Amino acid sequence: MKLFIIKIGGNVLDNPEALKRFLSDFAQIKEPKILIHGGGKIATKIGDQLGIESKYVNGRRITDAQTIDVVTMVYGGLVNKQIVAALQTLNCNAIGLTGADGNLIKATKRPVKDIDYGFVGDVKADGVNTVFLHALLNQNVVPVFAPLTHADGSILNTNADTIASVLAVAMSKIFEVRLIYCFEKRGVLMDVNQADSVITHLPKNLYDDLLTKSVFADGILPKLENAYDAIHSGVKEVLIGEATDLLKNTGAKTEGTLITL
């Protein structure tokens, strides 16, 4: 049986109309499905309103004690529950979750090396409670994950792309999984300045070749790394594409970039 694991973030979450369209499409998917969302820009905005400055190193958020409180409130509360409430109006029986709920995703706190990232979690597929997750799906309940995990009694900020990849790997033992990363571009681009230069199929040998030629922009690299981690660990397909193409990308004829071995 197919399972769609879908990650949404960035500009779609910040745009109420775009989010409404996306959730309407998501609700129409008949097969079992799991949604993972981000919310970094919203957390930054709320933090600013509370006088808590967001700090970044190499584009990654430093999650100190004040910041973990903000992201827990925003990701696990505001954003997650707004999405769940919207899905309920679309007859999609969603449940909002973090990794702490039902011990669904255990993590380890990122060790301090050159940089102390604070309350940040690293996750692996063997930390996923697949039995409980499968039970929810069997009840036609749709899990909606905020990008939060847990370890030793602490909530940890965790990259949403990585959570999606790890969930896909874990659930690929039970389902035929297609992992879909939705964002504002049409797919992985050969030329970042040409919106229509989409690479429709990116097998590993082509990826390795283009990587040596520095074709990929920095922003897409973490998604590609997570995609190939998933593919090498049992996930059948990964699709990176535009949020507006979600329904097409759950079918046989996809838009965007399809990643396979």
GROMACS .gro file of N, CA and C in nm, residues 54-175:
model
  366
   54SER      N    1   1.623   3.630   1.710
   54SER     CA    2   1.661   3.505   1.645
   54SER      C    3   1.807   3.511   1.605
   55LYS      N    4   1.882   3.405   1.639
   55LYS     CA    5   2.024   3.401   1.605
   55LYS      C    6   2.049   3.282   1.512
   56TYR      N    7   2.132   3.304   1.410
   56TYR     CA    8   2.161   3.199   1.312
   56TYR      C    9   2.311   3.188   1.290
   57VAL      N   10   2.355   3.065   1.262
   57VAL     CA   11   2.492   3.041   1.217
   57VAL      C   12   2.482   2.953   1.094
   58ASN      N   13   2.537   3.001   0.982
   58ASN     CA   14   2.530   2.928   0.853
   58ASN      C   15   2.386   2.891   0.817
   59GLY      N   16   2.295   2.984   0.844
   59GLY     CA   17   2.154   2.963   0.808
   59GLY      C   18   2.077   2.874   0.903
   60ARG      N   19   2.140   2.824   1.009
   60ARG     CA   20   2.072   2.736   1.105
   60ARG      C   21   2.043   2.812   1.234
   61ARG      N   22   1.921   2.796   1.284
   61ARG     CA   23   1.878   2.868   1.403
   61ARG      C   24   1.949   2.815   1.529
   62ILE      N   25   1.999   2.908   1.610
   62ILE     CA   26   2.051   2.872   1.742
   62ILE      C   27   1.932   2.872   1.838
   63THR      N   28   1.905   2.756   1.899
   63THR     CA   29   1.786   2.742   1.983
   63THR      C   30   1.825   2.743   2.130
   64ASP      N   31   1.834   2.865   2.187
   64ASP     CA   32   1.866   2.877   2.329
   64ASP      C   33   1.740   2.855   2.412
   65ALA      N   34   1.749   2.874   2.544
   65ALA     CA   35   1.637   2.843   2.633
   65ALA      C   36   1.513   2.926   2.602
   66GLN      N   37   1.532   3.054   2.570
   66GLN     CA   38   1.417   3.138   2.534
   66GLN      C   39   1.358   3.095   2.399
   67THR      N   40   1.446   3.064   2.306
   67THR     CA   41   1.400   3.031   2.171
   67THR      C   42   1.324   2.899   2.167
   68ILE      N   43   1.365   2.801   2.246
   68ILE     CA   44   1.293   2.673   2.245
   68ILE      C   45   1.150   2.693   2.296
   69ASP      N   46   1.132   2.786   2.391
   69ASP     CA   47   0.995   2.818   2.436
   69ASP      C   48   0.914   2.877   2.320
   70VAL      N   49   0.975   2.966   2.243
   70VAL     CA   50   0.904   3.030   2.132
   70VAL      C   51   0.868   2.929   2.024
   71VAL      N   52   0.966   2.846   1.983
   71VAL     CA   53   0.937   2.753   1.873
   71VAL      C   54   0.839   2.643   1.917
   72THR      N   55   0.843   2.606   2.045
   72THR     CA   56   0.745   2.509   2.094
   72THR      C   57   0.604   2.568   2.086
   73MET      N   58   0.589   2.691   2.128
   73MET     CA   59   0.458   2.758   2.121
   73MET      C   60   0.411   2.775   1.976
   74VAL      N   61   0.503   2.818   1.890
   74VAL     CA   62   0.464   2.851   1.753
   74VAL      C   63   0.445   2.725   1.669
   75TYR      N   64   0.544   2.636   1.670
   75TYR     CA   65   0.535   2.515   1.587
   75TYR      C   66   0.429   2.418   1.641
   76GLY      N   67   0.440   2.386   1.770
   76GLY     CA   68   0.351   2.285   1.828
   76GLY      C   69   0.213   2.338   1.861
   77GLY      N   70   0.202   2.470   1.877
   77GLY     CA   71   0.073   2.531   1.910
   77GLY      C   72   0.012   2.602   1.792
   78LEU      N   73   0.052   2.726   1.771
   78LEU     CA   74  -0.012   2.813   1.673
   78LEU      C   75  -0.021   2.751   1.533
   79VAL      N   76   0.092   2.718   1.474
   79VAL     CA   77   0.091   2.670   1.335
   79VAL      C   78   0.025   2.532   1.325
   80ASN      N   79   0.064   2.442   1.414
   80ASN     CA   80   0.012   2.304   1.408
   80ASN      C   81  -0.140   2.301   1.423
   81LYS      N   82  -0.192   2.372   1.522
   81LYS     CA   83  -0.336   2.365   1.548
   81LYS      C   84  -0.417   2.440   1.443
   82GLN      N   85  -0.360   2.545   1.385
   82GLN     CA   86  -0.430   2.612   1.274
   82GLN      C   87  -0.444   2.517   1.155
   83ILE      N   88  -0.338   2.441   1.125
   83ILE     CA   89  -0.343   2.345   1.015
   83ILE      C   90  -0.443   2.234   1.044
   84VAL      N   91  -0.439   2.181   1.165
   84VAL     CA   92  -0.531   2.073   1.203
   84VAL      C   93  -0.676   2.120   1.196
   85ALA      N   94  -0.704   2.241   1.247
   85ALA     CA   95  -0.840   2.294   1.243
   85ALA      C   96  -0.888   2.313   1.099
   86ALA      N   97  -0.799   2.363   1.015
   86ALA     CA   98  -0.835   2.382   0.873
   86ALA      C   99  -0.866   2.248   0.806
   87LEU      N  100  -0.786   2.145   0.836
   87LEU     CA  101  -0.810   2.013   0.776
   87LEU      C  102  -0.941   1.952   0.824
   88GLN      N  103  -0.979   1.977   0.949
   88GLN     CA  104  -1.107   1.924   0.998
   88GLN      C  105  -1.225   1.981   0.918
   89THR      N  106  -1.215   2.108   0.878
   89THR     CA  107  -1.324   2.167   0.798
   89THR      C  108  -1.331   2.105   0.659
   90LEU      N  109  -1.222   2.037   0.618
   90LEU     CA  110  -1.215   1.973   0.486
   90LEU      C  111  -1.243   1.823   0.496
   91ASN      N  112  -1.302   1.782   0.608
   91ASN     CA  113  -1.335   1.639   0.632
   91ASN      C  114  -1.211   1.550   0.631
   92CYS      N  115  -1.100   1.606   0.676
   92CYS     CA  116  -0.976   1.530   0.690
   92CYS      C  117  -0.947   1.522   0.840
   93ASN      N  118  -0.959   1.404   0.897
   93ASN     CA  119  -0.950   1.388   1.042
   93ASN      C  120  -0.805   1.387   1.087
   94ALA      N  121  -0.751   1.506   1.105
   94ALA     CA  122  -0.609   1.523   1.138
   94ALA      C  123  -0.588   1.526   1.288
   95ILE      N  124  -0.466   1.489   1.328
   95ILE     CA  125  -0.425   1.502   1.468
   95ILE      C  126  -0.288   1.569   1.470
   96GLY      N  127  -0.275   1.672   1.551
   96GLY     CA  128  -0.149   1.745   1.561
   96GLY      C  129  -0.054   1.676   1.658
   97LEU      N  130   0.071   1.661   1.617
   97LEU     CA  131   0.167   1.584   1.695
   97LEU      C  132   0.304   1.651   1.696
   98THR      N  133   0.380   1.623   1.802
   98THR     CA  134   0.524   1.644   1.803
   98THR      C  135   0.587   1.507   1.824
   99GLY      N  136   0.718   1.501   1.818
   99GLY     CA  137   0.786   1.375   1.843
   99GLY      C  138   0.767   1.323   1.984
  100ALA      N  139   0.734   1.413   2.079
  100ALA     CA  140   0.714   1.371   2.218
  100ALA      C  141   0.583   1.297   2.237
  101ASP      N  142   0.482   1.330   2.157
  101ASP     CA  143   0.349   1.270   2.173
  101ASP      C  144   0.354   1.122   2.136
  102GLY      N  145   0.312   1.036   2.229
  102GLY     CA  146   0.316   0.893   2.203
  102GLY      C  147   0.458   0.840   2.181
  103ASN      N  148   0.557   0.919   2.225
  103ASN     CA  149   0.697   0.881   2.203
  103ASN      C  150   0.723   0.852   2.055
  104LEU      N  151   0.664   0.936   1.968
  104LEU     CA  152   0.665   0.907   1.824
  104LEU      C  153   0.801   0.927   1.759
  105ILE      N  154   0.877   1.027   1.802
  105ILE     CA  155   1.011   1.047   1.745
  105ILE      C  156   1.108   1.083   1.857
  106LYS      N  157   1.191   0.987   1.895
  106LYS     CA  158   1.296   1.015   1.992
  106LYS      C  159   1.416   1.076   1.919
  107ALA      N  160   1.486   1.161   1.989
  107ALA     CA  161   1.602   1.228   1.929
  107ALA      C  162   1.719   1.224   2.025
  108THR      N  163   1.832   1.273   1.977
  108THR     CA  164   1.945   1.300   2.066
  108THR      C  165   1.977   1.449   2.053
  109LYS      N  166   2.008   1.512   2.165
  109LYS     CA  167   2.044   1.654   2.161
  109LYS      C  168   2.176   1.667   2.088
  110ARG      N  169   2.180   1.760   1.994
  110ARG     CA  170   2.300   1.776   1.912
  110ARG      C  171   2.420   1.812   2.000
  111PRO      N  172   2.528   1.734   1.990
  111PRO     CA  173   2.644   1.763   2.075
  111PRO      C  174   2.714   1.892   2.032
  112VAL      N  175   2.777   1.956   2.127
  112VAL     CA  176   2.850   2.080   2.097
  112VAL      C  177   2.985   2.045   2.036
  113LYS      N  178   3.008   2.096   1.916
  113LYS     CA  179   3.140   2.082   1.853
  113LYS      C  180   3.196   2.223   1.834
  114ASP      N  181   3.200   2.273   1.713
  114ASP     CA  182   3.246   2.411   1.693
  114ASP      C  183   3.140   2.511   1.738
  115ILE      N  184   3.011   2.470   1.723
  115ILE     CA  185   2.899   2.561   1.752
  115ILE      C  186   2.803   2.491   1.847
  116ASP      N  187   2.752   2.566   1.946
  116ASP     CA  188   2.647   2.515   2.033
  116ASP      C  189   2.512   2.559   1.977
  117TYR      N  190   2.441   2.462   1.917
  117TYR     CA  191   2.311   2.495   1.858
  117TYR      C  192   2.199   2.499   1.962
  118GLY      N  193   2.230   2.460   2.086
  118GLY     CA  194   2.130   2.466   2.192
  118GLY      C  195   2.036   2.347   2.188
  119PHE      N  196   1.908   2.375   2.206
  119PHE     CA  197   1.806   2.270   2.215
  119PHE      C  198   1.765   2.224   2.075
  120VAL      N  199   1.855   2.155   2.010
  120VAL     CA  200   1.832   2.105   1.873
  120VAL      C  201   1.846   1.954   1.874
  121GLY      N  202   1.754   1.885   1.807
  121GLY     CA  203   1.755   1.740   1.807
  121GLY      C  204   1.800   1.681   1.675
  122ASP      N  205   1.876   1.574   1.683
  122ASP     CA  206   1.911   1.493   1.567
  122ASP      C  207   1.834   1.362   1.576
  123VAL      N  208   1.782   1.318   1.462
  123VAL     CA  209   1.691   1.203   1.461
  123VAL      C  210   1.737   1.096   1.363
  124LYS      N  211   1.698   0.971   1.394
  124LYS     CA  212   1.725   0.857   1.306
  124LYS      C  213   1.597   0.775   1.295
  125ALA      N  214   1.590   0.693   1.190
  125ALA     CA  215   1.469   0.616   1.163
  125ALA      C  216   1.437   0.520   1.276
  126ASP      N  217   1.538   0.468   1.345
  126ASP     CA  218   1.509   0.372   1.452
  126ASP      C  219   1.453   0.440   1.577
  127GLY      N  220   1.445   0.573   1.576
  127GLY     CA  221   1.381   0.645   1.685
  127GLY      C  222   1.233   0.672   1.663
  128VAL      N  223   1.178   0.622   1.552
  128VAL     CA  224   1.036   0.645   1.517
  128VAL      C  225   0.951   0.530   1.570
  129ASN      N  226   0.843   0.564   1.638
  129ASN     CA  227   0.748   0.465   1.689
  129ASN      C  228   0.652   0.427   1.576
  130THR      N  229   0.696   0.335   1.490
  130THR     CA  230   0.618   0.299   1.371
  130THR      C  231   0.489   0.225   1.408
  131VAL      N  232   0.490   0.152   1.519
  131VAL     CA  233   0.370   0.077   1.560
  131VAL      C  234   0.254   0.173   1.588
  132PHE      N  235   0.282   0.276   1.668
  132PHE     CA  236   0.178   0.373   1.701
  132PHE      C  237   0.135   0.452   1.578
  133LEU      N  238   0.232   0.492   1.497
  133LEU     CA  239   0.201   0.568   1.376
  133LEU      C  240   0.114   0.486   1.281
  134HIS      N  241   0.147   0.359   1.264
  134HIS     CA  242   0.068   0.269   1.179
  134HIS      C  243  -0.073   0.255   1.234
  135ALA      N  244  -0.085   0.246   1.366
  135ALA     CA  245  -0.217   0.234   1.428
  135ALA      C  246  -0.304   0.357   1.400
  136LEU      N  247  -0.244   0.476   1.406
  136LEU     CA  248  -0.319   0.598   1.373
  136LEU      C  249  -0.367   0.595   1.228
  137LEU      N  250  -0.277   0.558   1.137
  137LEU     CA  251  -0.314   0.552   0.995
  137LEU      C  252  -0.424   0.450   0.971
  138ASN      N  253  -0.420   0.339   1.043
  138ASN     CA  254  -0.523   0.235   1.028
  138ASN      C  255  -0.660   0.284   1.073
  139GLN      N  256  -0.662   0.386   1.159
  139GLN     CA  257  -0.789   0.445   1.205
  139GLN      C  258  -0.832   0.561   1.114
  140ASN      N  259  -0.766   0.576   0.999
  140ASN     CA  260  -0.793   0.686   0.906
  140ASN      C  261  -0.772   0.823   0.970
  141VAL      N  262  -0.677   0.827   1.064
  141VAL     CA  263  -0.635   0.953   1.125
  141VAL      C  264  -0.510   1.001   1.052
  142VAL      N  265  -0.505   1.131   1.025
  142VAL     CA  266  -0.393   1.189   0.949
  142VAL      C  267  -0.298   1.262   1.044
  143PRO      N  268  -0.179   1.208   1.068
  143PRO     CA  269  -0.083   1.276   1.156
  143PRO      C  270  -0.028   1.403   1.091
  144VAL      N  271  -0.023   1.510   1.170
  144VAL     CA  272   0.035   1.637   1.126
  144VAL      C  273   0.145   1.672   1.225
  145PHE      N  274   0.270   1.660   1.181
  145PHE     CA  275   0.384   1.677   1.271
  145PHE      C  276   0.439   1.819   1.268
  146ALA      N  277   0.455   1.876   1.388
  146ALA     CA  278   0.536   1.997   1.405
  146ALA      C  279   0.683   1.954   1.412
  147PRO      N  280   0.776   2.041   1.376
  147PRO     CA  281   0.919   2.004   1.374
  147PRO      C  282   0.984   2.008   1.512
  148LEU      N  283   0.929   1.927   1.602
  148LEU     CA  284   0.978   1.919   1.739
  148LEU      C  285   0.991   1.772   1.778
  149THR      N  286   1.102   1.738   1.845
  149THR     CA  287   1.121   1.602   1.895
  149THR      C  288   1.154   1.612   2.044
  150HIS      N  289   1.202   1.502   2.103
  150HIS     CA  290   1.230   1.509   2.246
  150HIS      C  291   1.345   1.415   2.284
  151ALA      N  292   1.410   1.450   2.395
  151ALA     CA  293   1.514   1.366   2.454
  151ALA      C  294   1.534   1.409   2.598
  152ASP      N  295   1.541   1.313   2.689
  152ASP     CA  296   1.571   1.340   2.831
  152ASP      C  297   1.481   1.447   2.891
  153GLY      N  298   1.352   1.443   2.852
  153GLY     CA  299   1.257   1.537   2.911
  153GLY      C  300   1.254   1.674   2.849
  154SER      N  301   1.336   1.698   2.748
  154SER     CA  302   1.340   1.829   2.681
  154SER      C  303   1.281   1.821   2.541
  155ILE      N  304   1.206   1.925   2.505
  155ILE     CA  305   1.162   1.941   2.366
  155ILE      C  306   1.280   1.996   2.286
  156LEU      N  307   1.298   1.944   2.165
  156LEU     CA  308   1.411   1.984   2.081
  156LEU      C  309   1.363   2.032   1.945
  157ASN      N  310   1.414   2.144   1.902
  157ASN     CA  311   1.388   2.197   1.768
  157ASN      C  312   1.457   2.106   1.667
  158THR      N  313   1.386   2.060   1.564
  158THR     CA  314   1.442   1.962   1.472
  158THR      C  315   1.401   1.997   1.329
  159ASN      N  316   1.496   1.990   1.238
  159ASN     CA  317   1.473   2.027   1.098
  159ASN      C  318   1.357   1.948   1.039
  160ALA      N  319   1.260   2.019   0.981
  160ALA     CA  320   1.139   1.953   0.929
  160ALA      C  321   1.169   1.865   0.809
  161ASP      N  322   1.262   1.906   0.723
  161ASP     CA  323   1.300   1.822   0.608
  161ASP      C  324   1.357   1.689   0.657
  162THR      N  325   1.438   1.695   0.763
  162THR     CA  326   1.499   1.574   0.818
  162THR      C  327   1.393   1.484   0.882
  163ILE      N  328   1.300   1.543   0.956
  163ILE     CA  329   1.191   1.464   1.015
  163ILE      C  330   1.115   1.391   0.905
  164ALA      N  331   1.085   1.461   0.796
  164ALA     CA  332   1.012   1.398   0.686
  164ALA      C  333   1.090   1.280   0.629
  165SER      N  334   1.220   1.297   0.609
  165SER     CA  335   1.304   1.191   0.555
  165SER      C  336   1.309   1.071   0.650
  166VAL      N  337   1.326   1.097   0.778
  166VAL     CA  338   1.337   0.990   0.877
  166VAL      C  339   1.204   0.914   0.891
  167LEU      N  340   1.093   0.986   0.891
  167LEU     CA  341   0.961   0.920   0.894
  167LEU      C  342   0.943   0.833   0.770
  168ALA      N  343   0.986   0.883   0.654
  168ALA     CA  344   0.972   0.806   0.530
  168ALA      C  345   1.052   0.677   0.536
  169VAL      N  346   1.174   0.685   0.586
  169VAL     CA  347   1.259   0.566   0.597
  169VAL      C  348   1.195   0.465   0.692
  170ALA      N  349   1.152   0.512   0.808
  170ALA     CA  350   1.093   0.423   0.908
  170ALA      C  351   0.967   0.355   0.854
  171MET      N  352   0.880   0.431   0.788
  171MET     CA  353   0.752   0.376   0.742
  171MET      C  354   0.766   0.294   0.613
  172SER      N  355   0.883   0.304   0.548
  172SER     CA  356   0.904   0.225   0.425
  172SER      C  357   0.915   0.076   0.455
  173LYS      N  358   0.929   0.040   0.584
  173LYS     CA  359   0.929  -0.102   0.622
  173LYS      C  360   0.787  -0.160   0.613
  174ILE      N  361   0.687  -0.071   0.611
  174ILE     CA  362   0.546  -0.113   0.614
  174ILE      C  363   0.474  -0.077   0.484
  175PHE      N  364   0.507   0.038   0.427
  175PHE     CA  365   0.438   0.093   0.311
  175PHE      C  366   0.536   0.114   0.195
   0.00000   0.00000   0.00000
